[in-house]
């Protein structure tokens, strides 16, 4: 087993060699301080699944801040300690050896957690690696691999996470898990759909009114963070649909609807259109745009949307509702209606409506500008004032609608307007 894991830990397809390098530096520094050092959580899960690892989740039995300080002393960089949580962020020195993305990493002291009430943020206390694994969400996330000295490659798996990985099962560690932290319901569904696993029946029955009710007390920010993580995943439509089927949303906001399954394919963007892409924003637009304005604004408040996200969802919803009135309008009328809306809102409404004018706007119309500028008007002796905007708008509308087709025609029109 240890040999097995040693091989995986040295596989450059799973862990890029610069990350391996960094891990071995951290491990030997921890060893020199007498601190057992582990990679944990998602790192171990993905490594055992033979998938490339993303974050370096490092835990030490001992003072992670002291470890961070000694790493900075030896290799440079900067440390931000969080004394309350016994953690530190190490901003890596900008040397060639550390060309890593991201360029910082968390150093964590093994800890136990207690919850003062359902849904509260946990109170943490330094402890052993065993306690640290016992505080976690699912067995598949409750494994550690030791990195220091001769222990390199030892697996700690007190809850049989490896066997659950093999059985493709997601299992909580104790019956109160979802009550302590109902964001784990979102996490369970995320892993289930990401890896095509099954939430074990004994855990599935814990997604019930008792745990779901705790969602009501959770901050909008915490819930939205989970939804953001979901919309950022490849299988996000399946995840959000599944959460709807589990009747999760009504506990967050009474008007939060099920995700329209027929919108599932729209989360892939056509990058040729030069529209700033965001799967997360598109996810929320597709999910909420058919609601009333009042419902959208109320959900945006509950989920602590940024003003940009609120504007994107609201804009798409307004546009979709006004499409019947805009159909067959002149291009300049479309442009007038669309210009103040976020491009992603327009693009998303195009995807669900296939209204060609929206595509024309995104591809051409929005770029149409008259040759004449404000400066030209000034040179022609026009007093600064609202006339500038009116003239430039009229020229642009004429180009858009095909009333003028050449610079000469633009000049003629300008002469008439002045
Ligand atoms: N964790 C937990 N309960 C939570 C959030 C996190 O127990 N509500 C633990 C899990 O052990 C998880 C680890 O903290 O593995 C790190 O959390 P995170 O970085 O969010 O997840 P990853 O496991 O890295 O998974 P992902 O691939 O989704 O990022």
XYZ file of C-alpha atoms and ligand atoms in Angstrom:
447
model
C 0.000 0.000 0.000
C 2.714 2.490 1.058
C 4.557 1.605 -2.155
C 1.401 2.129 -4.160
C 0.920 5.582 -2.764
C 4.573 6.484 -3.126
C 4.206 5.747 -6.826
C 1.093 7.944 -7.086
C 2.758 10.756 -5.146
C 5.604 10.725 -7.666
C 3.383 10.579 -10.751
C 3.881 13.858 -12.658
C 0.567 13.352 -14.474
C -1.252 13.547 -11.159
C 0.993 15.989 -9.314
C 3.155 18.319 -11.423
C 6.797 17.989 -10.448
C 7.059 21.539 -9.068
C 4.232 20.709 -6.663
C 5.971 17.466 -5.687
C 9.078 19.488 -5.038
C 7.251 21.915 -2.838
C 5.581 19.120 -0.875
C 8.902 17.475 -0.188
C 10.407 20.785 1.038
C 7.456 21.321 3.390
C 7.601 17.727 4.621
C 11.321 17.839 5.442
C 10.924 21.180 7.172
C 8.065 19.742 9.235
C 10.187 16.694 10.002
C 13.030 18.883 11.238
C 10.541 20.521 13.628
C 9.278 17.116 14.763
C 5.832 17.648 13.217
C 4.074 14.821 11.389
C 2.941 16.278 8.061
C 0.079 15.094 5.841
C -1.817 15.815 2.670
C -5.535 15.387 3.301
C -9.051 15.703 1.937
C -9.573 16.310 -1.775
C -5.883 15.744 -2.483
C -5.992 12.153 -1.234
C -9.422 11.476 -2.747
C -8.399 12.609 -6.221
C -4.994 10.928 -6.031
C -6.616 7.583 -5.193
C -9.075 8.103 -8.025
C -6.095 8.601 -10.324
C -7.201 12.154 -11.107
C -4.911 15.178 -11.247
C -4.938 16.971 -7.917
C -5.862 20.636 -7.617
C -5.182 22.075 -4.177
C -2.396 21.087 -1.857
C -4.314 20.452 1.376
C -1.557 20.255 3.991
C -2.096 19.474 7.670
C 0.521 19.124 10.403
C 0.269 17.738 13.899
C 1.860 20.711 15.579
C 1.919 24.452 15.083
C 1.324 25.232 11.400
C 2.229 28.885 12.009
C 5.658 27.887 13.379
C 6.146 25.663 10.333
C 5.198 28.566 8.059
C 7.659 30.882 9.777
C 10.512 28.411 9.368
C 9.636 27.907 5.682
C 9.761 31.655 5.135
C 13.097 31.807 6.944
C 14.555 29.070 4.757
C 12.947 29.767 1.381
C 11.535 33.297 1.595
C 8.065 34.482 0.628
C 5.509 35.896 3.025
C 3.349 34.450 5.748
C -0.098 35.517 6.884
C -0.843 33.752 10.160
C -4.385 33.283 11.489
C -3.796 32.695 15.174
C -7.442 32.048 15.975
C -7.581 29.114 13.547
C -3.947 27.968 13.962
C -3.440 28.257 10.216
C -1.188 30.263 7.954
C -1.095 31.214 4.307
C 2.347 30.982 2.773
C 2.789 33.294 -0.209
C 5.549 31.547 -2.061
C 8.776 33.288 -2.993
C 8.836 34.240 -6.655
C 11.703 31.986 -7.540
C 11.788 29.618 -10.464
C 11.356 26.653 -8.164
C 8.032 28.031 -7.078
C 6.297 28.799 -10.335
C 3.051 27.504 -9.013
C -0.560 28.265 -9.570
C -1.930 29.355 -7.159
C 1.163 30.990 -5.738
C 0.111 30.578 -2.115
C -0.835 27.649 0.045
C -2.583 26.995 3.320
C -0.738 25.376 6.200
C -3.188 23.928 8.686
C -2.826 22.639 12.224
C -4.670 19.354 12.759
C -7.782 20.252 14.720
C -11.027 19.106 16.205
C -14.232 21.018 15.617
C -17.399 21.529 17.607
C -20.589 23.269 16.548
C -22.222 25.534 19.140
C -25.559 25.189 17.305
C -26.765 23.729 14.004
C -25.345 25.625 11.062
C -22.943 27.724 13.171
C -19.360 28.086 12.041
C -17.321 25.527 14.017
C -15.170 26.244 17.046
C -11.723 24.770 16.396
C -9.067 23.378 18.754
C -5.610 21.997 17.857
C -5.679 18.215 18.013
C -4.455 15.004 16.383
C -4.725 14.018 12.736
C -7.286 11.376 13.735
C -9.560 14.034 15.224
C -8.954 16.171 12.173
C -10.206 13.397 9.915
C -13.184 12.732 12.174
C -14.427 16.326 11.855
C -14.805 16.068 8.080
C -17.783 15.777 5.767
C -17.553 12.391 3.992
C -15.465 9.252 4.357
C -13.951 9.814 0.904
C -12.671 13.189 2.159
C -11.478 11.852 5.507
C -8.170 10.277 4.499
C -4.627 11.533 4.917
C -1.268 10.521 3.478
C 1.783 11.151 5.608
C 4.704 12.876 3.926
C 7.513 13.289 6.481
C 10.588 11.049 6.608
C 10.188 7.280 6.470
C 6.444 7.662 6.840
C 6.212 9.025 3.295
C 3.263 7.404 1.546
C 1.468 5.992 4.630
C -2.312 6.153 4.282
C -4.485 7.050 7.265
C -7.984 5.888 6.569
C -9.827 5.447 9.872
C -13.296 5.518 8.266
C -12.804 3.249 5.281
C -12.843 6.062 2.774
C -10.810 4.075 0.311
C -13.330 1.282 0.256
C -16.142 3.843 -0.243
C -14.164 5.315 -3.144
C -14.018 1.866 -4.681
C -17.726 1.363 -4.070
C -18.428 4.826 -5.496
C -20.261 5.790 -2.346
C -20.593 9.055 -0.481
C -21.134 8.582 3.224
C -21.251 11.072 6.088
C -19.328 10.248 9.240
C -22.179 10.588 11.731
C -25.937 11.194 11.709
C -25.696 14.866 12.729
C -23.327 15.807 9.929
C -25.879 17.606 7.738
C -27.428 19.280 10.778
C -24.063 20.605 11.945
C -23.342 21.885 8.474
C -26.068 21.692 5.821
C -23.712 23.069 3.158
C -22.560 19.444 3.101
C -25.822 18.575 1.332
C -24.639 20.658 -1.633
C -21.186 19.130 -1.386
C -22.606 15.597 -1.358
C -24.555 16.247 -4.551
C -21.545 17.925 -6.143
C -19.327 14.895 -5.554
C -22.114 12.479 -6.465
C -22.633 14.033 -9.892
C -18.972 14.899 -10.471
C -17.731 11.360 -9.969
C -20.964 9.462 -10.775
C -21.113 8.220 -7.194
C -24.170 7.468 -5.078
C -25.089 9.068 -1.789
C -25.287 6.039 0.512
C -28.896 5.304 1.616
C -27.958 5.761 5.281
C -26.716 9.280 4.431
C -29.446 9.992 1.925
C -32.135 9.689 4.600
C -30.325 12.368 6.576
C -31.215 14.894 3.876
C -34.556 15.452 5.569
C -36.609 18.329 6.957
C -34.564 18.359 10.147
C -31.275 19.079 8.373
C -32.811 21.086 5.517
C -34.522 23.409 7.980
C -31.089 24.511 9.188
C -30.526 26.032 5.738
C -32.992 28.744 6.715
C -30.557 30.026 9.305
C -27.521 29.935 7.027
C -26.138 33.174 5.610
C -26.818 33.930 1.954
C -23.096 34.152 1.387
C -22.459 30.578 2.525
C -25.264 29.159 0.413
C -24.317 31.175 -2.650
C -20.723 30.018 -2.326
C -21.952 26.427 -2.637
C -24.110 27.328 -5.640
C -21.142 29.107 -7.235
C -19.047 25.959 -6.795
C -21.812 23.947 -8.428
C -22.239 26.212 -11.454
C -18.490 26.114 -11.938
C -18.540 22.333 -12.426
C -18.891 20.490 -15.738
C -21.981 18.607 -14.565
C -23.645 21.593 -12.938
C -27.064 21.113 -14.595
C -27.342 17.577 -13.202
C -26.304 18.867 -9.771
C -28.784 21.702 -9.642
C -31.576 19.527 -11.031
C -30.852 16.879 -8.413
C -30.936 19.426 -5.595
C -34.331 20.543 -6.894
C -35.622 16.975 -6.838
C -34.472 16.653 -3.241
C -36.680 19.672 -2.475
C -33.762 21.647 -1.096
C -34.580 25.051 -2.561
C -37.774 25.857 -0.714
C -35.758 25.894 2.512
C -33.557 28.625 1.098
C -36.249 30.834 -0.414
C -39.904 29.985 -1.048
C -39.754 31.213 -4.645
C -36.538 29.489 -5.672
C -37.667 27.257 -8.553
C -36.489 23.907 -9.878
C -33.854 24.292 -12.612
C -35.403 23.913 -16.045
C -33.831 20.698 -17.355
C -34.255 21.767 -20.952
C -31.756 24.558 -20.233
C -29.069 22.071 -19.298
C -27.171 22.234 -22.575
C -26.857 25.996 -22.560
C -24.078 26.268 -20.054
C -21.424 25.803 -22.734
C -20.400 29.156 -24.206
C -19.578 29.926 -27.805
C -16.303 31.727 -27.228
C -16.214 33.203 -30.755
C -18.722 35.852 -29.777
C -16.387 37.823 -27.547
C -18.858 37.877 -24.678
C -17.220 37.759 -21.243
C -17.920 34.184 -20.160
C -18.973 33.122 -16.699
C -20.570 29.743 -16.134
C -21.648 30.880 -12.693
C -23.489 33.973 -13.924
C -25.048 32.017 -16.781
C -26.162 29.332 -14.379
C -28.005 31.834 -12.217
C -29.530 33.547 -15.270
C -30.833 30.282 -16.708
C -32.162 29.240 -13.338
C -33.970 32.432 -12.379
C -34.812 34.465 -15.457
C -38.412 33.278 -15.757
C -39.337 34.556 -12.307
C -41.058 37.857 -11.635
C -38.930 40.915 -11.034
C -39.953 40.946 -7.353
C -38.967 37.294 -6.887
C -35.600 37.822 -8.573
C -34.783 40.787 -6.372
C -35.895 38.990 -3.232
C -33.794 35.887 -4.054
C -30.845 38.118 -4.923
C -31.091 39.635 -1.438
C -31.407 36.232 0.263
C -28.405 34.828 -1.595
C -26.353 37.963 -1.203
C -25.833 38.420 -4.957
C -23.328 41.033 -6.061
C -24.953 43.946 -7.850
C -23.435 42.694 -11.120
C -25.034 39.280 -10.719
C -28.390 40.816 -9.810
C -28.186 43.073 -12.848
C -27.310 40.158 -15.133
C -30.235 38.002 -13.979
C -32.698 40.891 -13.849
C -31.568 42.155 -17.284
C -32.030 38.752 -18.901
C -35.436 38.405 -17.359
C -36.555 41.842 -18.576
C -35.226 41.147 -22.046
C -36.889 37.750 -22.324
C -40.212 39.254 -21.301
C -39.923 42.114 -23.782
C -38.940 39.943 -26.775
C -42.524 39.697 -28.105
C -42.659 43.503 -28.299
C -39.286 43.832 -30.001
C -39.681 41.183 -32.676
C -39.547 42.725 -36.202
C -38.208 46.031 -34.869
C -35.541 47.942 -36.788
C -31.939 47.193 -35.747
C -31.600 50.638 -34.151
C -34.572 49.875 -31.894
C -32.986 46.593 -30.844
C -29.694 48.325 -30.146
C -31.418 50.960 -28.051
C -33.132 48.235 -26.007
C -30.048 46.068 -25.621
C -27.279 48.528 -25.083
C -27.609 48.856 -21.310
C -27.844 45.119 -20.672
C -24.902 42.869 -19.790
C -23.705 40.958 -22.869
C -23.978 37.658 -21.028
C -27.663 38.328 -20.281
C -28.298 38.951 -23.980
C -26.343 35.878 -24.994
C -28.223 33.677 -22.546
C -31.599 34.946 -23.743
C -30.435 34.253 -27.297
C -29.642 30.660 -26.331
C -33.110 30.014 -24.993
C -35.051 32.035 -27.605
C -32.883 31.738 -30.748
C -34.013 35.279 -31.600
C -31.693 36.159 -34.474
C -31.641 39.877 -33.695
C -29.853 39.101 -30.424
C -27.114 37.264 -32.267
C -26.880 40.102 -34.809
C -26.493 42.519 -31.935
C -23.733 40.466 -30.290
C -21.902 39.805 -33.559
C -22.248 43.094 -35.492
C -24.691 45.748 -34.417
C -23.055 46.562 -31.118
C -19.844 47.418 -32.989
C -21.506 49.758 -35.520
C -20.414 53.365 -34.933
C -20.665 56.422 -37.205
C -17.427 57.801 -38.609
C -18.274 61.190 -37.103
C -17.053 61.817 -33.536
C -17.830 64.423 -30.907
C -14.600 66.092 -31.831
C -15.759 66.457 -35.452
C -18.946 68.149 -34.231
C -16.868 70.545 -32.133
C -14.698 71.384 -35.170
C -17.877 72.116 -37.087
C -18.686 74.729 -34.412
C -21.503 72.924 -32.571
C -21.946 74.245 -29.019
C -21.359 71.431 -26.444
C -24.707 70.099 -25.217
C -27.302 67.343 -25.621
C -27.381 67.851 -29.415
C -24.059 65.978 -29.632
C -25.611 62.766 -28.314
C -28.714 63.192 -30.442
C -26.764 63.656 -33.661
C -24.357 60.790 -33.030
C -27.255 58.510 -32.084
C -29.177 59.471 -35.208
C -26.125 58.777 -37.405
C -25.579 55.424 -35.747
C -29.247 54.499 -36.123
C -29.076 55.397 -39.809
C -26.065 53.096 -40.317
C -27.774 50.309 -38.379
C -31.023 50.587 -40.291
C -29.309 50.926 -43.676
C -30.513 54.472 -44.384
C -26.900 55.433 -44.910
C -24.354 53.073 -46.398
C -21.273 55.181 -47.118
C -19.200 57.975 -45.621
C -20.564 60.362 -48.248
C -24.126 59.568 -47.223
C -23.125 60.069 -43.580
C -21.707 63.497 -44.449
C -24.894 64.444 -46.302
C -26.982 63.405 -43.327
C -24.718 65.273 -40.934
C -25.022 68.430 -43.030
C -28.776 68.111 -42.899
C -28.710 67.668 -39.130
C -26.390 70.549 -38.371
N -14.654 19.912 4.545
C -15.638 19.448 5.408
N -16.849 20.085 5.504
C -17.103 21.175 4.705
C -16.116 21.663 3.839
C -14.902 20.996 3.772
O -15.405 18.460 6.087
N -18.276 21.798 4.801
C -13.351 19.195 4.502
C -13.331 17.984 3.579
O -12.542 17.013 4.163
C -12.676 18.502 2.322
C -11.686 19.527 2.879
O -12.340 20.083 4.016
O -12.018 17.474 1.638
C -11.315 20.621 1.907
O -12.473 21.284 1.452
P -12.585 21.853 -0.011
O -11.305 22.476 -0.395
O -13.836 22.645 -0.082
O -12.874 20.553 -0.875
P -11.943 19.508 -1.616
O -11.965 18.249 -0.846
O -10.623 20.097 -1.940
O -12.827 19.195 -2.886
P -13.103 20.019 -4.208
O -12.526 19.158 -5.263
O -14.575 20.097 -4.279
O -12.474 21.368 -4.044
